[in-house]
Tab-separated table of C-alpha atoms in Angstrom:
chain	number	residue	atom	x	y	z
A	17	ASP	CA	0.000	0.000	0.000
A	18	THR	CA	1.216	3.500	-0.817
A	19	GLU	CA	0.799	6.530	1.407
A	20	VAL	CA	-0.754	8.503	-1.432
A	21	THR	CA	-4.232	7.206	-2.206
A	22	GLN	CA	-5.894	7.810	-5.563
A	23	THR	CA	-9.508	7.111	-6.516
A	24	PRO	CA	-10.890	5.729	-8.677
A	25	LYS	CA	-8.317	3.211	-9.938
A	26	HIS	CA	-10.045	2.939	-13.302
A	27	LEU	CA	-12.389	5.358	-15.073
A	28	VAL	CA	-14.151	5.211	-18.424
A	29	MET	CA	-15.865	8.421	-19.488
A	30	GLY	CA	-17.532	9.842	-22.541
A	31	MET	CA	-16.394	13.047	-24.179
A	32	THR	CA	-19.355	14.979	-22.782
A	33	ASN	CA	-19.013	13.724	-19.217
A	34	LYS	CA	-17.699	15.548	-16.160
A	35	LYS	CA	-15.710	13.498	-13.675
A	36	SER	CA	-13.172	14.068	-10.919
A	37	LEU	CA	-10.022	12.257	-9.845
A	38	LYS	CA	-9.160	12.361	-6.166
A	39	CYS	CA	-5.865	12.135	-4.300
A	40	GLU	CA	-5.183	12.072	-0.556
A	41	GLN	CA	-1.994	11.982	1.511
A	42	HIS	CA	-1.408	12.073	5.258
A	43	MET	CA	2.376	12.445	5.355
A	44	GLY	CA	2.282	16.155	6.147
A	45	HIS	CA	3.669	17.017	2.724
A	46	ARG	CA	2.906	20.568	1.592
A	47	ALA	CA	3.576	20.018	-2.129
A	48	MET	CA	1.274	17.937	-4.332
A	49	TYR	CA	1.437	17.147	-8.023
A	50	TRP	CA	-0.516	15.796	-10.969
A	51	TYR	CA	1.312	13.876	-13.686
A	52	LYS	CA	0.058	12.312	-16.917
A	53	GLN	CA	1.681	9.157	-18.296
A	54	LYS	CA	0.996	7.677	-21.719
A	55	ALA	CA	1.879	4.064	-22.448
A	56	LYS	CA	5.628	3.377	-22.731
A	57	LYS	CA	6.436	7.039	-21.931
A	58	PRO	CA	7.750	8.762	-18.799
A	59	PRO	CA	5.419	10.765	-16.546
A	60	GLU	CA	4.855	14.383	-17.600
A	61	LEU	CA	4.157	17.081	-15.029
A	62	MET	CA	0.789	18.839	-15.286
A	63	PHE	CA	0.319	20.866	-12.086
A	64	VAL	CA	2.156	21.657	-8.854
A	65	TYR	CA	0.480	22.866	-5.658
A	66	SER	CA	2.622	24.349	-2.915
A	67	TYR	CA	0.995	25.176	0.431
A	68	GLU	CA	-2.408	24.739	-1.224
A	69	LYS	CA	-1.657	27.302	-3.933
A	70	LEU	CA	-1.164	26.498	-7.611
A	71	SER	CA	2.491	27.226	-8.335
A	72	ILE	CA	3.054	25.505	-11.690
A	73	ASN	CA	0.691	24.889	-14.599
A	74	GLU	CA	2.513	23.255	-17.495
A	75	SER	CA	0.256	24.806	-20.140
A	76	VAL	CA	-2.386	22.145	-19.575
A	77	PRO	CA	-5.677	22.553	-21.540
A	78	SER	CA	-8.531	24.069	-19.545
A	79	ARG	CA	-10.563	20.852	-19.797
A	80	PHE	CA	-8.320	19.753	-16.897
A	81	SER	CA	-9.021	21.784	-13.745
A	82	PRO	CA	-7.057	21.137	-10.547
A	83	GLU	CA	-8.248	21.921	-7.046
A	84	CYS	CA	-6.529	21.688	-3.663
A	85	PRO	CA	-9.222	21.939	-0.931
A	86	ASN	CA	-6.709	21.470	1.907
A	87	SER	CA	-3.170	20.294	2.588
A	88	SER	CA	-4.138	16.605	2.351
A	89	LEU	CA	-6.397	16.574	-0.694
A	90	LEU	CA	-5.897	17.182	-4.396
A	91	ASN	CA	-8.565	16.864	-7.072
A	92	LEU	CA	-8.461	16.921	-10.855
A	93	HIS	CA	-11.741	17.865	-12.484
A	94	LEU	CA	-12.265	16.587	-16.015
A	95	HIS	CA	-14.669	17.999	-18.593
A	96	ALA	CA	-15.091	17.540	-22.341
A	97	LEU	CA	-12.034	15.318	-22.680
A	98	GLN	CA	-10.760	13.893	-25.937
A	99	PRO	CA	-9.789	10.256	-26.661
A	100	GLU	CA	-6.118	11.329	-26.735
A	101	ASP	CA	-6.449	12.271	-23.049
A	102	SER	CA	-6.657	8.578	-22.212
A	103	ALA	CA	-3.663	7.850	-19.956
A	104	LEU	CA	-2.520	6.956	-16.455
A	105	TYR	CA	-2.955	9.976	-14.166
A	106	LEU	CA	-0.578	9.987	-11.232
A	107	CYS	CA	-0.748	12.052	-8.089
A	108	ALA	CA	2.369	12.651	-5.990
A	109	SER	CA	3.379	14.557	-2.889
A	110	SER	CA	6.654	15.688	-1.364
A	111	GLN	CA	8.141	18.001	1.191
A	112	ALA	CA	7.844	21.530	-0.107
A	113	ASP	CA	10.921	23.555	-1.061
A	114	LEU	CA	13.186	20.498	-1.356
A	115	GLY	CA	11.211	17.916	-3.300
A	116	TYR	CA	12.356	15.372	-0.734
A	117	GLY	CA	10.189	12.340	0.005
A	118	TYR	CA	8.566	12.311	-3.431
A	119	THR	CA	5.795	9.682	-3.194
A	120	PHE	CA	3.467	8.634	-5.999
A	121	GLY	CA	-0.002	7.169	-5.775
A	122	SER	CA	-0.916	4.074	-7.768
A	123	GLY	CA	-2.696	6.155	-10.386
A	124	THR	CA	-6.037	6.325	-12.178
A	125	ARG	CA	-6.248	4.641	-15.580
A	126	LEU	CA	-8.507	6.889	-17.608
A	127	THR	CA	-10.149	5.877	-20.874
A	128	VAL	CA	-12.074	8.483	-22.865
A	129	VAL	CA	-14.573	7.021	-25.328
B	28	GLY	CA	15.115	22.702	-21.311
B	29	ILE	CA	17.376	20.173	-19.686
B	30	GLN	CA	17.974	16.869	-21.475
B	31	VAL	CA	17.929	13.623	-19.491
B	32	GLU	CA	19.224	10.528	-21.269
B	33	GLN	CA	19.076	7.019	-19.861
B	34	SER	CA	20.922	3.958	-21.074
B	35	PRO	CA	20.467	1.243	-22.006
B	36	PRO	CA	16.822	1.564	-23.104
B	37	ASP	CA	16.222	-2.161	-22.533
B	38	LEU	CA	17.988	-4.734	-20.383
B	39	ILE	CA	17.348	-8.462	-20.023
B	40	LEU	CA	18.987	-10.139	-17.033
B	41	GLN	CA	19.110	-13.633	-15.686
B	42	GLU	CA	18.191	-13.892	-12.038
B	43	GLY	CA	21.273	-13.359	-9.875
B	44	ALA	CA	23.085	-11.112	-12.368
B	45	ASN	CA	24.389	-7.623	-11.635
B	46	SER	CA	23.767	-4.565	-13.794
B	47	THR	CA	24.403	-0.835	-14.092
B	48	LEU	CA	21.956	1.744	-15.412
B	49	ARG	CA	23.146	5.200	-16.442
B	50	CYS	CA	21.537	8.646	-16.448
B	51	ASN	CA	23.206	11.614	-18.165
B	52	PHE	CA	21.893	15.150	-17.853
B	53	SER	CA	22.785	18.165	-19.914
B	54	ASP	CA	23.037	20.888	-17.250
B	55	SER	CA	23.522	21.353	-13.522
B	56	VAL	CA	20.615	20.199	-11.374
B	57	ASN	CA	19.366	20.832	-7.857
B	58	ASN	CA	18.140	17.317	-7.309
B	59	LEU	CA	18.190	13.852	-8.887
B	60	GLN	CA	15.943	10.931	-8.026
B	61	TRP	CA	15.649	7.324	-9.188
B	62	PHE	CA	12.255	5.613	-9.426
B	63	HIS	CA	11.114	2.078	-10.210
B	64	GLN	CA	7.778	1.558	-11.958
B	65	ASN	CA	6.481	-1.987	-11.550
B	66	PRO	CA	4.440	-3.755	-14.243
B	67	TRP	CA	1.216	-2.563	-12.556
B	68	GLY	CA	2.203	1.090	-12.875
B	69	GLN	CA	3.207	1.862	-9.293
B	70	LEU	CA	6.150	4.284	-9.101
B	71	ILE	CA	8.451	3.776	-6.124
B	72	ASN	CA	11.068	6.303	-5.071
B	73	LEU	CA	14.397	4.471	-4.794
B	74	PHE	CA	16.886	7.249	-4.134
B	75	TYR	CA	17.027	11.001	-3.579
B	76	ILE	CA	20.629	11.558	-4.638
B	77	PRO	CA	21.752	14.993	-5.879
B	78	SER	CA	25.347	13.926	-5.228
B	79	GLY	CA	27.387	11.160	-3.629
B	80	THR	CA	26.612	7.494	-3.091
B	81	LYS	CA	23.740	5.749	-1.316
B	82	GLN	CA	22.864	2.109	-0.767
B	83	ASN	CA	19.576	0.420	-0.016
B	84	GLY	CA	19.780	-3.366	0.152
B	85	ARG	CA	20.758	-4.760	-3.255
B	86	LEU	CA	20.447	-1.344	-4.875
B	87	SER	CA	22.941	1.469	-4.796
B	88	ALA	CA	23.295	4.757	-6.636
B	89	THR	CA	26.056	7.231	-7.331
B	90	THR	CA	25.692	10.763	-8.688
B	91	VAL	CA	28.694	12.731	-9.926
B	92	ALA	CA	27.114	16.151	-10.251
B	93	THR	CA	30.240	17.840	-11.663
B	94	GLU	CA	30.267	15.359	-14.563
B	95	ARG	CA	26.469	15.338	-14.939
B	96	TYR	CA	25.705	11.664	-14.586
B	97	SER	CA	24.229	9.182	-12.169
B	98	LEU	CA	24.483	5.394	-11.986
B	99	LEU	CA	22.077	2.875	-10.490
B	100	TYR	CA	23.504	-0.524	-9.561
B	101	ILE	CA	21.353	-3.618	-9.185
B	102	SER	CA	23.111	-6.578	-7.593
B	103	SER	CA	21.909	-10.178	-7.422
B	104	SER	CA	18.838	-9.296	-9.482
B	105	GLN	CA	15.482	-10.886	-8.709
B	106	THR	CA	12.353	-11.231	-10.850
B	107	THR	CA	10.695	-8.586	-8.678
B	108	ASP	CA	13.279	-6.089	-9.988
B	109	SER	CA	11.545	-6.183	-13.381
B	110	GLY	CA	9.932	-2.949	-14.521
B	111	VAL	CA	11.008	0.459	-15.743
B	112	TYR	CA	13.686	2.473	-13.962
B	113	PHE	CA	13.412	6.244	-14.326
B	114	CYS	CA	15.913	8.922	-13.535
B	115	ALA	CA	14.356	12.332	-12.834
B	116	VAL	CA	16.065	15.676	-12.301
B	117	GLU	CA	14.962	18.985	-10.867
B	118	ARG	CA	16.526	22.192	-12.092
B	119	ASP	CA	14.460	25.327	-12.464
B	120	SER	CA	11.697	24.912	-9.912
B	121	TRP	CA	11.747	22.689	-6.872
B	122	GLY	CA	9.484	19.696	-7.200
B	123	LYS	CA	9.279	20.049	-10.985
B	124	LEU	CA	10.809	16.753	-12.073
B	125	GLN	CA	12.008	16.132	-15.628
B	126	PHE	CA	12.041	12.393	-16.292
B	127	GLY	CA	14.317	10.464	-18.608
B	128	ALA	CA	12.814	7.959	-21.040
B	129	GLY	CA	13.549	5.078	-18.680
B	130	THR	CA	15.297	1.701	-18.823
B	131	GLN	CA	13.003	-1.319	-19.234
B	132	VAL	CA	14.444	-4.182	-17.169
B	133	VAL	CA	13.292	-7.787	-17.484
B	134	VAL	CA	14.718	-10.334	-15.037
B	135	THR	CA	14.186	-13.931	-16.106
B	136	PRO	CA	14.182	-16.919	-13.706
């Protein structure tokens, strides 16, 4: 079991649907991240939250909307996705300022139909 | 942006063999980490190693920051070592990791 919990583990959604991915950590980390990973490729950073504030947005399309309700929770709201958005979405957390203790969740496998 | 190159891209080992994976990076970095992604997609942090040498069981890593490379050693490999090994560096913004393409390792019984 990892200390970063992601739900759901699998998600199939239509292009007109709205869904949310959820991530939770209880390690006291103040930095949280969303990554996207396509098959046979390395993870690519999407968003960074530091002390509950969005600090990095890697030019991600607006159909992906992150939210950090508190220091333990991170959400990714999905709307009007395209089939090419199908991927493994990984949440991670770490100590802020140093990037130490980087811990990934087990991911959500998203399929857009 | 910074370039991160890993070699070899693929590695097939017989159980019990030793191996070395390499990560080269094109510019100075604040931080370097090694991760293992198992066949089910779980990424595990192996080492936080901006410089020097660390050991954890059968795994060890060395980063020579002045020469811009890091090495990951796997000794007495086991089938559970199979998966993809990623090197990731942080340069411009803390926490913003740039991953290499990875080394796919298969350990056969």
